[in-house]
Amino acid sequence: MTSLASRLKGRSELGVAALLGAVGALVLIDAARLVVPYSQSDPVGPKTLPIIVGGLLLVCAVLLAVNVLRGGRGEAEAGEDVDLTHPSDWKTVLPLAGAFIANILLIDWAGWVISGTVLFWGSVWALGSRHYVRDGLISLALALLTFYGFYLGLGIALPAGLLEGIL
Amino acid sequence: MDVLSSLMDGFATALTPMNLLYALIGVILGTAVGVLPGIGPAMTVALLLPVATVLEPTSAFIMFAGIYYGGMFGGSTTSILLNTPGESSSVITAIEGNLMAKAGKAAQALATAAIGSFVAGAIGTSLLVVFAPIVVQFAVSLGAPSYFAIMVLALLAVTAVLGSSKLRGFASLGLGLAIGLVGLDFVSGQARLTFGLPLLSDGLDVVVIAVAIFAVGEALWVAAHLRRTPLQIIPVGRPWMGKEDWKRSWKPWLRGTAFGFPFGALPAGGAEIPTFLSYVTEKRLSKHPEEFGKGAIEGVAGPEAANNAAAAGTLTPMLALGLPTNATAAVMLAAFTQFGIQPGPLLFQNEGPLVWALIASLFIGNFLLLLVNLPLAPVWAKLLQLPRPYLYAGILFFATLGAYSVNLQAFDLMLLLVLGALGFMMRRYGLPVLPLILGVILGPRLEKQLRQALQLSAGDVSGLWSEPIAVVVYVIVALVLLWPLAARLWRARRPRTGGLVVADGPAVDGPAGPAAAPSVEAPAVEGRPVDGSAAEAPADRGPDAGRHRADAHANHGQEKS
Amino acid sequence: MSIIVGYIPTAEGTAALDRAITEAQKSQSRLVIINSSRGDAIVDKRYAQAEDISSLTERLDREGIEHLVLQPVRGNDAANEVLEAAEKYRAELIVIGLRRRTPVGKLIMGSAAQQILLEASCPVLAVKASA
């Protein structure tokens, strides 16, 4: 067991294989439920592609798992502004996702101006800016500007929410 | 010839003040996002998709064309001044151009890159005008079996040839195809992968997927690995070139264009191989080979022209066949469907005025870029002082806004988050995103062609190769798939020969270029030269080879999104 | 004991440095030069580049001043970095450069100089760029 444990250590990529496998299984299970009416005009039917795709995903899942256990590793994507010398910084990503979720929860109830302000302010904070007042002003300005820009310029009425009647 | 008159009509449309304005907006936006790291033309077009739907399709595409070409121009500015190539195709520009800039020739490097891009863009677009109608003429005669074969080729080529790991490429393709399956089956009307959610029965909105993968996924990924050290920027004045520089530049421009266009037009040609070939050629032909690796102007002029010509080449299969071969083209194709326009060989027929206006706007945009870029390079460089929190928060903000405004439902934002997390995970574990997006876009069309092809043959599988073109394409597919195997065998038998190609590359003389490019495995790790001295050559493809020291890497054969 | 100087490669930064060197010669103290960046922009012009720093250290060597050059990039504001260094190196004096700010600009951006003046526990010498 210890050897298994040591092999699993640092192999978080197995999670990707598991995800691929799960999606593949899901696609196949879903395909199995489909009814194939006999039809002259559609000999392929709705099942064929899902079965191929599900199969492809399962094969990829197995091969990836084998590849990872043998020491293979996916190269993390580099970029102009990416520094791969330190590990993923969850202290930035999680608050960022938090701001994003806050926006989802708020947008229909409180309206875009409030939720958008929260989103931008929260994101900027998560990314390390500490100019609370300046950031707050910028966030509010952006949210207001896009609200009216979309309404007047594009004819799209974003939800006003709590501020209904004020805006 | 009616191509010419169509093109003239296109110019008439593109030159209206309103469309000129959109071209200018596109060009400026494109250059800006090209200059800014972490945001590229594919992401920008994706972010603008929802907004653009209220515009005239023609105006929207004129703007997108400006962004596409502008991104290339802007990218070279950053590469030269900062040595941080955003795309694998600008690695060589970054190396040689940055060395030129360090040697006090930043103005000349920027000038030769900009003018070379202009020349290549103009010639490349002209070639597009010539070839696209020919391809269309050939393509309209094809039936469903040939189409199916060509789509399979495009998918496999992008999946198997680009990117460093084929296995991960196929995994990404599978995920994309699975996402493409969601919704009602178009023949039988049965719901597939909707899990009983009525919101899913129309399928996932391509806009939401594109924004999630390119914008949200990328922003989260960059946020997790924010570079904290300020980079050194080389101060510039206005780009200019002397007589000697012109003399040394014009031939590399033309040769680079000749390399770039055909590679761009191929389903998996990409832009990094021609830039590399151009670099090697220029080095061999140059009267000043000793300057290569120390900042030779030919080494900037040629690859930069090749890069832009490839960008023009990419538009040939995109417009003529509806096959995108890079991320920006894929998102632009998604834009066609968003406007209810069916991409494919009938595009020229059904949407002639739009396509020709788009092509005319490429000429105009290219010219505007020259006007905007030469005098304004120092201004663009100032953009780099924008604090990152605002940049990435802004991306998330506009991604949310765009995805929400399509249907005004919070459900789309949940999808955005889930798919954004998927995009993050893919970047973390080296799954290339291009096959996924192609799978989403081409998957449903592929299925349609498959069902049509077999309908014609009444279910007989041999119907798939009932057309000669289909057979030819399957042979090419087989070659694409078997080539790496054959190459490995060949190399195993003659171990030195494989290495020769690498030795020819710039890797030996200083800048480590994509020396692995000619072998089918796409460039792996492009090392950034430390003060112009030799950096690690990517010949060793160990999991971590050079990863941690190198600042500039290939993006799995994709452009910066 | 040491003298802390907040340095940026601009006119006022150079003025502060010049004055700090004079002070350090006078009191025979160690000179601690702080050139920080929040590191949140791709390019930060206030972050001195390697050539600048090496010519600076050469000059200090020539003039025989004991010195320490720090370039922290930790996401902190310049004022915090200077104050922290003042604490750590038991500063007898902080030298900073002043630039002109409009009242509105100060309201929005805040002022590093003001923060240092208010929070430092040692004397602060503020220098303007010679016009």
Coordinates of C-alpha atoms in Angstrom, one line a residue, chain B:
Chain B
M1 CA -13.4 38.6 -63.7
D2 CA -16.1 38.8 -61.2
V3 CA -13.8 38.3 -58.2
L4 CA -12.4 41.7 -58.9
S5 CA -15.8 43.4 -59.1
S6 CA -16.9 41.5 -55.9
L7 CA -13.8 42.8 -54.2
M8 CA -14.5 46.3 -55.4
D9 CA -18.0 46.1 -54.0
G10 CA -16.5 44.8 -50.8
F11 CA -14.3 47.9 -50.7
A12 CA -17.3 50.1 -51.3
T13 CA -19.0 48.5 -48.2
A14 CA -16.0 48.6 -46.0
L15 CA -15.1 52.2 -46.9
T16 CA -18.4 53.6 -45.6
P17 CA -17.6 55.9 -42.6
M18 CA -19.4 53.7 -40.2
N19 CA -17.5 50.6 -41.2
L20 CA -14.2 52.5 -41.4
L21 CA -14.9 53.5 -37.8
Y22 CA -15.4 49.8 -36.8
A23 CA -12.2 48.9 -38.7
L24 CA -10.4 51.5 -36.7
I25 CA -11.9 50.4 -33.4
G26 CA -10.9 46.8 -34.2
V27 CA -7.4 47.8 -35.2
I28 CA -6.8 49.8 -32.0
L29 CA -8.4 47.2 -29.8
G30 CA -6.4 44.5 -31.5
T31 CA -3.1 46.3 -31.1
A32 CA -3.9 47.0 -27.5
V33 CA -4.7 43.4 -26.6
G34 CA -1.7 42.3 -28.7
V35 CA 0.5 44.5 -26.6
L36 CA -1.0 43.5 -23.3
P37 CA 0.2 40.1 -22.0
G38 CA -2.4 37.6 -20.9
I39 CA -5.1 38.8 -23.3
G40 CA -5.1 38.1 -27.0
P41 CA -7.3 38.4 -30.1
A42 CA -9.2 35.1 -29.6
M43 CA -10.2 36.2 -26.1
T44 CA -11.1 39.7 -27.3
V45 CA -13.3 38.5 -30.1
A46 CA -15.0 36.1 -27.7
L47 CA -15.6 38.9 -25.2
L48 CA -17.1 41.1 -28.0
L49 CA -19.3 38.3 -29.4
P50 CA -22.4 39.1 -27.3
V51 CA -22.1 42.8 -27.8
A52 CA -21.4 42.4 -31.5
T53 CA -24.7 40.6 -32.1
V54 CA -26.5 43.9 -32.1
L55 CA -24.3 45.2 -34.9
E56 CA -24.7 44.6 -38.6
P57 CA -22.8 41.3 -39.2
T58 CA -20.6 43.1 -41.8
S59 CA -19.6 45.8 -39.3
A60 CA -18.9 43.2 -36.6
F61 CA -16.7 41.1 -38.9
I62 CA -14.8 44.2 -40.0
M63 CA -14.1 44.9 -36.4
F64 CA -13.1 41.3 -35.7
A65 CA -10.8 41.3 -38.8
G66 CA -9.1 44.5 -37.4
I67 CA -8.6 42.7 -34.0
Y68 CA -7.2 39.6 -35.7
Y69 CA -4.5 41.5 -37.7
G70 CA -4.0 44.1 -34.9
G71 CA -3.2 41.3 -32.4
M72 CA -0.3 40.3 -34.6
F73 CA 1.1 43.8 -34.8
G74 CA 0.7 44.4 -31.1
G75 CA 2.3 41.1 -30.2
S76 CA 5.5 41.9 -32.1
T77 CA 5.8 45.2 -30.2
T78 CA 5.7 43.4 -26.8
S79 CA 8.0 40.7 -28.1
I80 CA 10.6 43.1 -29.1
L81 CA 10.5 45.5 -26.2
L82 CA 10.0 42.9 -23.4
N83 CA 11.1 39.5 -24.8
T84 CA 7.9 37.8 -23.7
P85 CA 6.4 36.2 -26.7
G86 CA 2.7 35.5 -26.2
E87 CA 2.5 33.0 -29.0
S88 CA 4.8 30.3 -30.1
S89 CA 4.9 31.9 -33.5
S90 CA 6.5 35.1 -32.2
V91 CA 9.2 33.4 -30.2
I92 CA 11.8 34.1 -32.8
T93 CA 10.8 37.8 -33.2
A94 CA 11.0 38.0 -29.4
I95 CA 14.5 36.6 -29.3
E96 CA 16.1 38.3 -32.3
G97 CA 14.1 41.5 -32.0
N98 CA 14.8 41.8 -28.3
L99 CA 18.5 41.4 -29.0
M100 CA 18.3 44.2 -31.6
A101 CA 16.5 46.4 -29.1
K102 CA 19.1 45.7 -26.5
A103 CA 21.7 46.7 -29.0
G104 CA 20.1 50.1 -29.3
K105 CA 18.2 49.3 -32.5
A106 CA 14.7 49.1 -31.0
A107 CA 13.3 51.6 -33.5
Q108 CA 14.6 49.6 -36.5
A109 CA 13.4 46.3 -35.1
L110 CA 9.9 47.7 -34.5
A111 CA 9.9 49.3 -37.9
T112 CA 11.0 46.2 -39.8
A113 CA 8.4 44.1 -37.9
A114 CA 5.6 46.6 -38.6
I115 CA 6.4 47.2 -42.2
G116 CA 7.1 43.5 -42.8
S117 CA 3.8 42.7 -41.2
F118 CA 2.2 45.2 -43.5
V119 CA 3.8 43.8 -46.6
A120 CA 3.1 40.2 -45.6
G121 CA -0.5 41.1 -44.7
A122 CA -1.1 42.8 -48.0
I123 CA 0.4 40.0 -50.1
G124 CA -1.3 37.3 -47.9
T125 CA -4.7 39.0 -48.2
S126 CA -4.2 39.2 -52.0
L127 CA -3.4 35.5 -52.1
L128 CA -6.5 34.9 -50.1
V129 CA -8.5 36.8 -52.7
V130 CA -7.0 34.6 -55.4
F131 CA -7.2 31.2 -53.7
A132 CA -10.3 31.3 -51.6
P133 CA -12.6 31.4 -54.7
I134 CA -10.7 28.5 -56.3
V135 CA -11.0 26.5 -53.1
V136 CA -14.7 27.3 -53.0
Q137 CA -15.2 26.2 -56.6
F138 CA -13.5 23.0 -55.8
A139 CA -15.4 22.6 -52.5
V140 CA -18.9 23.1 -53.8
S141 CA -18.6 20.1 -56.0
L142 CA -17.9 17.9 -52.9
G143 CA -20.5 15.8 -51.3
A144 CA -21.1 14.9 -47.7
P145 CA -18.6 12.0 -47.6
S146 CA -15.7 14.3 -48.7
Y147 CA -16.8 17.0 -46.3
F148 CA -16.9 14.5 -43.5
A149 CA -13.4 13.4 -44.4
I150 CA -12.1 16.9 -44.6
M151 CA -13.6 17.8 -41.2
V152 CA -12.1 14.7 -39.7
L153 CA -8.7 15.7 -41.1
A154 CA -9.0 19.2 -39.7
L155 CA -9.9 17.9 -36.3
L156 CA -7.2 15.2 -36.2
A157 CA -4.6 17.5 -37.7
V158 CA -5.1 20.2 -35.0
T159 CA -5.3 17.6 -32.3
A160 CA -2.4 15.4 -33.3
V161 CA 0.0 17.8 -34.9
L162 CA -0.2 20.9 -32.7
G163 CA 0.5 20.7 -29.0
S164 CA 3.0 18.7 -27.2
S165 CA 1.0 15.7 -26.2
K166 CA -1.3 13.9 -28.6
L167 CA -3.0 12.0 -25.8
R168 CA -4.0 15.2 -24.1
G169 CA -5.0 16.7 -27.4
F170 CA -7.5 13.8 -28.0
A171 CA -8.8 14.1 -24.4
S172 CA -9.5 17.8 -25.1
L173 CA -11.1 16.9 -28.4
G174 CA -13.3 14.4 -26.7
L175 CA -14.5 16.9 -24.1
G176 CA -15.2 19.4 -26.8
L177 CA -17.3 16.8 -28.8
A178 CA -19.1 15.9 -25.6
I179 CA -20.0 19.5 -25.0
G180 CA -21.1 19.8 -28.6
L181 CA -23.5 16.9 -28.1
V182 CA -25.6 18.7 -25.5
G183 CA -29.0 19.6 -26.7
L184 CA -31.7 18.2 -28.9
D185 CA -30.6 15.8 -31.6
F186 CA -31.4 17.6 -34.8
V187 CA -32.9 14.6 -36.6
S188 CA -34.8 12.6 -34.0
G189 CA -35.5 15.5 -31.6
Q190 CA -34.3 13.5 -28.6
A191 CA -32.6 15.3 -25.8
R192 CA -28.9 14.3 -25.4
L193 CA -26.9 15.1 -22.2
T194 CA -29.5 17.6 -21.0
F195 CA -30.1 15.8 -17.7
G196 CA -33.7 16.9 -17.9
L197 CA -32.8 20.6 -17.7
P198 CA -34.9 22.5 -20.2
L199 CA -32.3 25.3 -20.2
L200 CA -29.8 22.8 -21.8
S201 CA -32.1 21.6 -24.6
D202 CA -30.9 24.3 -27.0
G203 CA -27.4 23.2 -26.4
L204 CA -24.7 25.2 -24.7
D205 CA -24.3 28.7 -26.2
V206 CA -21.1 28.9 -28.2
V207 CA -20.6 32.4 -26.8
V208 CA -20.7 31.2 -23.3
I209 CA -18.3 28.3 -24.0
A210 CA -15.8 30.6 -25.9
V211 CA -15.9 33.2 -23.2
A212 CA -15.5 30.6 -20.5
I213 CA -12.6 28.8 -22.0
F214 CA -10.7 31.7 -23.4
A215 CA -11.5 34.5 -21.0
V216 CA -12.5 33.1 -17.6
G217 CA -10.2 30.0 -17.8
E218 CA -7.3 32.2 -18.9
A219 CA -7.9 34.9 -16.3
L220 CA -8.1 32.4 -13.5
W221 CA -5.0 30.6 -14.7
V222 CA -2.9 33.8 -15.0
A223 CA -4.2 34.8 -11.6
A224 CA -2.9 31.6 -10.1
H225 CA 0.5 32.3 -11.5
L226 CA 0.9 36.0 -11.5
R227 CA 4.3 37.2 -12.4
R228 CA 5.4 39.5 -9.6
T229 CA 8.7 40.8 -10.9
P230 CA 8.4 43.8 -13.1
L231 CA 10.0 43.1 -16.5
Q232 CA 12.6 45.4 -18.1
I233 CA 11.3 47.4 -20.9
I234 CA 13.5 48.9 -23.5
P235 CA 12.7 52.5 -24.1
V236 CA 11.8 53.4 -27.6
G237 CA 11.2 56.4 -29.7
R238 CA 9.4 56.4 -33.0
P239 CA 10.2 53.4 -35.2
W240 CA 12.2 54.2 -38.2
M241 CA 14.5 52.5 -40.7
G242 CA 17.5 53.7 -42.6
K243 CA 18.4 52.9 -46.2
E244 CA 20.6 49.9 -45.2
D245 CA 17.8 48.5 -43.1
W246 CA 15.4 48.6 -46.0
K247 CA 17.9 46.9 -48.2
R248 CA 18.4 44.1 -45.7
S249 CA 14.7 43.7 -44.9
W250 CA 12.7 43.6 -48.2
K251 CA 13.9 40.2 -49.3
P252 CA 13.3 38.5 -46.0
W253 CA 9.8 40.0 -46.0
L254 CA 9.0 38.4 -49.3
R255 CA 10.5 35.1 -48.4
G256 CA 8.8 35.1 -45.1
T257 CA 5.5 35.7 -46.7
A258 CA 6.1 32.8 -49.1
F259 CA 6.7 30.5 -46.2
G260 CA 3.9 31.8 -44.1
F261 CA 0.9 31.8 -46.3
P262 CA 0.8 28.1 -47.4
F263 CA 1.5 26.9 -43.8
G264 CA -1.3 29.1 -42.5
A265 CA -3.7 27.7 -45.1
L266 CA -3.0 24.1 -44.2
P267 CA -5.3 22.5 -41.6
A268 CA -2.5 22.2 -39.1
G269 CA 0.3 24.2 -40.5
G270 CA 0.2 26.9 -37.9
A271 CA 2.5 29.8 -37.7
E272 CA 5.5 28.5 -35.8
I273 CA 7.0 26.2 -38.4
P274 CA 7.1 28.9 -41.1
T275 CA 8.6 31.5 -38.8
F276 CA 11.3 29.0 -37.9
L277 CA 11.9 28.1 -41.5
S278 CA 12.1 31.7 -42.4
Y279 CA 14.7 32.3 -39.6
V280 CA 16.9 29.4 -40.8
T281 CA 16.7 30.5 -44.4
E282 CA 17.5 34.1 -43.6
K283 CA 20.5 33.0 -41.6
R284 CA 21.8 30.9 -44.4
L285 CA 21.3 33.6 -47.0
S286 CA 22.4 36.5 -45.0
K287 CA 25.6 38.4 -45.7
H288 CA 25.9 38.9 -42.0
P289 CA 25.4 35.5 -40.5
E290 CA 27.5 36.5 -37.5
E291 CA 24.9 38.9 -36.5
F292 CA 22.3 36.2 -36.0
G293 CA 21.8 35.5 -32.4
K294 CA 23.0 39.1 -31.6
G295 CA 20.1 40.9 -33.2
A296 CA 20.1 40.6 -37.0
I297 CA 17.4 42.6 -38.8
E298 CA 16.7 39.8 -41.2
G299 CA 15.9 37.5 -38.3
V300 CA 13.1 39.9 -37.3
A301 CA 11.9 40.8 -40.8
G302 CA 11.5 37.3 -42.2
P303 CA 9.8 35.5 -39.2
E304 CA 7.5 38.5 -38.6
A305 CA 6.4 38.5 -42.2
A306 CA 5.9 34.7 -42.1
N307 CA 3.8 35.1 -39.0
N308 CA 1.5 37.6 -40.6
A309 CA 1.2 35.8 -43.9
A310 CA 0.3 32.7 -42.0
A311 CA -2.5 34.7 -40.3
A312 CA -3.8 35.6 -43.7
G313 CA -3.4 32.0 -44.9
T314 CA -5.5 30.8 -42.0
L315 CA -8.5 32.7 -43.3
T316 CA -8.5 30.7 -46.5
P317 CA -9.9 27.4 -45.1
M318 CA -11.9 29.4 -42.6
L319 CA -13.8 31.4 -45.2
A320 CA -13.8 28.9 -48.0
L321 CA -14.5 25.7 -46.1
G322 CA -15.6 26.8 -42.7
L323 CA -12.6 25.1 -41.1
P324 CA -10.8 27.2 -38.5
T325 CA -7.2 26.3 -37.7
N326 CA -6.4 28.6 -34.9
A327 CA -8.2 29.9 -31.9
T328 CA -9.1 33.3 -33.3
A329 CA -10.5 31.8 -36.5
A330 CA -12.4 29.3 -34.4
V331 CA -14.0 32.1 -32.4
M332 CA -14.8 34.1 -35.6
L333 CA -16.5 31.0 -36.9
A334 CA -18.5 30.8 -33.8
A335 CA -19.5 34.4 -34.5
F336 CA -20.8 33.3 -37.9
T337 CA -23.1 30.8 -36.3
Q338 CA -24.1 33.4 -33.7
F339 CA -25.3 35.6 -36.6
G340 CA -27.2 32.7 -38.1
I341 CA -24.8 32.5 -41.0
Q342 CA -23.8 29.0 -42.1
P343 CA -20.1 28.7 -42.5
G344 CA -18.8 26.5 -45.3
P345 CA -18.3 26.6 -49.1
L346 CA -21.6 28.2 -49.6
L347 CA -20.6 31.2 -47.6
F348 CA -19.2 33.0 -50.6
Q349 CA -22.4 32.3 -52.5
N350 CA -24.9 33.1 -49.7
E351 CA -23.1 35.9 -48.0
G352 CA -21.0 37.2 -50.8
P353 CA -21.2 40.9 -49.9
L354 CA -20.3 40.2 -46.3
V355 CA -17.3 38.0 -47.1
W356 CA -15.9 40.4 -49.7
A357 CA -16.4 43.4 -47.3
L358 CA -14.5 41.4 -44.7
I359 CA -11.7 40.7 -47.1
A360 CA -11.6 44.3 -48.3
S361 CA -11.5 45.4 -44.6
L362 CA -8.4 43.2 -44.2
F363 CA -6.6 45.4 -46.7
I364 CA -7.9 48.5 -45.0
G365 CA -7.1 47.2 -41.5
N366 CA -3.6 46.3 -42.6
F367 CA -3.0 49.8 -43.9
L368 CA -4.6 51.4 -40.8
L369 CA -2.3 49.3 -38.6
L370 CA 0.7 50.7 -40.3
L371 CA -0.5 54.2 -39.7
V372 CA -1.5 53.5 -36.1
N373 CA 1.6 51.6 -35.2
L374 CA 4.6 53.4 -36.6
P375 CA 4.0 56.7 -34.8
L376 CA 2.3 55.3 -31.7
A377 CA 4.7 52.5 -30.6
P378 CA 5.8 54.5 -27.5
V379 CA 2.2 55.0 -26.5
W380 CA 1.4 51.3 -26.8
A381 CA 4.4 50.5 -24.6
K382 CA 2.8 52.7 -21.9
L383 CA -0.1 50.2 -21.8
L384 CA 2.2 47.8 -20.1
Q385 CA 2.1 49.9 -16.9
L386 CA -1.5 49.1 -16.3
P387 CA -1.7 47.3 -13.0
R388 CA -2.5 43.6 -13.4
P389 CA -5.4 43.5 -10.9
Y390 CA -7.4 45.9 -13.1
L391 CA -6.5 44.0 -16.3
Y392 CA -7.6 40.6 -15.0
A393 CA -10.5 41.8 -13.0
G394 CA -11.6 43.7 -16.1
I395 CA -11.5 40.5 -18.1
L396 CA -13.7 38.7 -15.6
F397 CA -16.0 41.6 -15.4
F398 CA -16.6 41.8 -19.1
A399 CA -16.7 38.1 -19.5
T400 CA -19.5 37.9 -17.0
L401 CA -21.3 40.9 -18.6
G402 CA -21.0 39.4 -22.1
A403 CA -22.1 35.9 -21.2
Y404 CA -25.0 37.2 -19.1
S405 CA -26.3 39.6 -21.7
V406 CA -26.8 36.9 -24.3
N407 CA -29.8 35.4 -22.6
L408 CA -30.1 37.4 -19.3
Q409 CA -30.1 34.4 -17.2
A410 CA -27.9 33.7 -14.2
F411 CA -27.7 30.0 -15.3
D412 CA -25.3 31.0 -18.1
L413 CA -23.0 32.4 -15.4
M414 CA -22.9 29.1 -13.6
L415 CA -22.0 27.4 -16.9
L416 CA -19.4 30.1 -17.3
L417 CA -17.9 29.3 -14.0
V418 CA -18.0 25.5 -14.5
L419 CA -16.5 25.8 -18.0
G420 CA -14.0 28.4 -16.8
A421 CA -12.9 26.0 -14.1
L422 CA -12.5 23.4 -16.9
G423 CA -10.4 25.8 -18.9
F424 CA -8.3 26.4 -15.8
M425 CA -7.8 22.7 -15.2
M426 CA -6.9 22.1 -18.9
R427 CA -4.2 24.8 -18.7
R428 CA -2.9 23.3 -15.5
Y429 CA -2.6 19.8 -16.8
G430 CA -1.5 20.6 -20.3
L431 CA -4.7 19.9 -22.2
P432 CA -4.6 22.2 -25.3
V433 CA -7.8 24.3 -25.5
L434 CA -7.9 24.5 -29.3
P435 CA -9.1 20.9 -30.0
L436 CA -11.9 21.4 -27.4
I437 CA -13.2 24.6 -29.1
L438 CA -13.0 22.9 -32.5
G439 CA -14.8 19.9 -31.2
V440 CA -17.6 22.1 -29.9
I441 CA -17.9 24.0 -33.2
L442 CA -17.2 21.2 -35.7
G443 CA -18.8 18.3 -33.8
P444 CA -22.4 19.0 -34.6
R445 CA -21.5 19.8 -38.3
L446 CA -19.4 16.6 -38.4
E447 CA -22.4 14.6 -37.2
K448 CA -24.6 16.1 -39.8
Q449 CA -22.3 15.3 -42.6
L450 CA -21.8 11.8 -41.3
R451 CA -25.6 11.2 -41.2
Q452 CA -26.0 12.7 -44.7
A453 CA -23.2 10.6 -46.1
L454 CA -24.7 7.4 -44.8
Q455 CA -28.2 8.4 -45.7
L456 CA -27.0 8.6 -49.3
S457 CA -25.6 5.1 -49.2
A458 CA -28.6 3.8 -47.2
G459 CA -26.5 2.9 -44.2
D460 CA -23.6 1.2 -46.0
V461 CA -20.4 2.3 -44.3
S462 CA -18.6 2.2 -47.6
G463 CA -20.5 5.3 -48.5
L464 CA -18.0 7.2 -46.4
W465 CA -15.3 6.6 -49.1
S466 CA -17.6 6.7 -52.1
E467 CA -16.0 9.9 -53.4
P468 CA -12.4 10.0 -54.7
I469 CA -11.6 13.2 -52.7
A470 CA -12.7 11.4 -49.5
V471 CA -10.3 8.6 -50.2
V472 CA -7.4 11.0 -50.8
V473 CA -8.2 12.8 -47.5
Y474 CA -8.3 9.6 -45.6
V475 CA -4.9 8.8 -46.9
I476 CA -3.7 12.1 -45.7
V477 CA -5.3 11.5 -42.3
A478 CA -3.5 8.2 -42.1
L479 CA -0.2 9.9 -43.0
V480 CA -0.8 12.6 -40.3
L481 CA -1.5 9.9 -37.7
L482 CA 1.3 7.6 -38.8
W483 CA 3.9 10.2 -39.6
P484 CA 5.3 10.6 -36.1
L485 CA 5.7 6.9 -35.8
A486 CA 7.4 6.7 -39.2
A487 CA 9.6 9.6 -38.2
R488 CA 10.6 7.9 -35.0
L489 CA 11.5 4.7 -36.8
W490 CA 13.5 6.6 -39.3
R491 CA 15.3 8.6 -36.7
A492 CA 16.0 5.4 -34.7
R493 CA 17.7 3.9 -37.7
R494 CA 19.7 7.0 -38.5
P495 CA 20.2 8.7 -35.1
R496 CA 22.3 11.6 -36.4
T497 CA 20.0 12.8 -39.2
G498 CA 17.2 13.8 -36.9
G499 CA 19.6 15.9 -34.9
L500 CA 20.9 17.7 -37.9
V501 CA 17.7 19.6 -38.4
V502 CA 17.9 20.8 -34.8
A503 CA 21.5 21.8 -35.2
D504 CA 20.5 24.0 -38.1
G505 CA 18.1 25.8 -35.8
P506 CA 18.9 28.9 -33.9
A507 CA 19.2 26.8 -30.8
V508 CA 22.9 26.5 -31.3
D509 CA 23.8 30.1 -31.9
G510 CA 22.1 31.7 -29.0
P511 CA 18.4 32.1 -29.1
A512 CA 16.7 28.8 -28.7
G513 CA 14.1 28.8 -31.3
P514 CA 11.5 26.2 -31.8
A515 CA 14.1 23.8 -33.0
A516 CA 11.8 20.9 -32.6
A517 CA 9.4 22.4 -35.1
P518 CA 10.4 20.4 -38.1
S519 CA 9.8 17.1 -36.3
V520 CA 6.1 16.6 -36.1
E521 CA 6.0 17.1 -32.3
A522 CA 5.3 20.8 -32.1
P523 CA 7.9 23.0 -30.5
A524 CA 8.1 22.1 -26.9
V525 CA 9.8 24.5 -24.7
E526 CA 11.2 27.6 -26.1
G527 CA 14.0 28.8 -23.9
R528 CA 14.5 32.4 -23.3
P529 CA 18.1 33.3 -23.8
V530 CA 19.7 34.5 -20.7
D531 CA 21.4 37.7 -21.8
G532 CA 21.6 36.4 -25.3
S533 CA 23.7 33.4 -24.5
A534 CA 22.6 30.0 -25.4
A535 CA 19.5 28.8 -23.7
E536 CA 18.3 25.2 -23.4
A537 CA 17.4 23.6 -26.6
P538 CA 14.1 21.9 -26.6
A539 CA 15.5 18.7 -28.0
D540 CA 15.1 17.0 -24.7
R541 CA 11.5 16.6 -24.1
G542 CA 11.5 15.5 -20.6
P543 CA 8.5 16.6 -18.5
D544 CA 10.3 19.6 -17.0
A545 CA 13.0 20.3 -19.5
G546 CA 13.8 23.9 -19.1
R547 CA 10.3 24.7 -17.8
H548 CA 11.4 26.6 -14.7
R549 CA 14.1 28.6 -16.1
A550 CA 12.6 29.6 -19.4
D551 CA 10.4 32.6 -19.3
A552 CA 9.0 32.2 -22.8
H553 CA 7.4 29.0 -23.9
A554 CA 5.3 27.7 -26.7
N555 CA 1.7 27.7 -26.0
H556 CA 1.1 24.2 -27.1
G557 CA 1.1 25.4 -30.6
Q558 CA -1.8 27.8 -30.0
E559 CA -1.8 31.4 -30.2
K560 CA -2.3 33.4 -27.1
S561 CA -6.0 33.5 -26.4

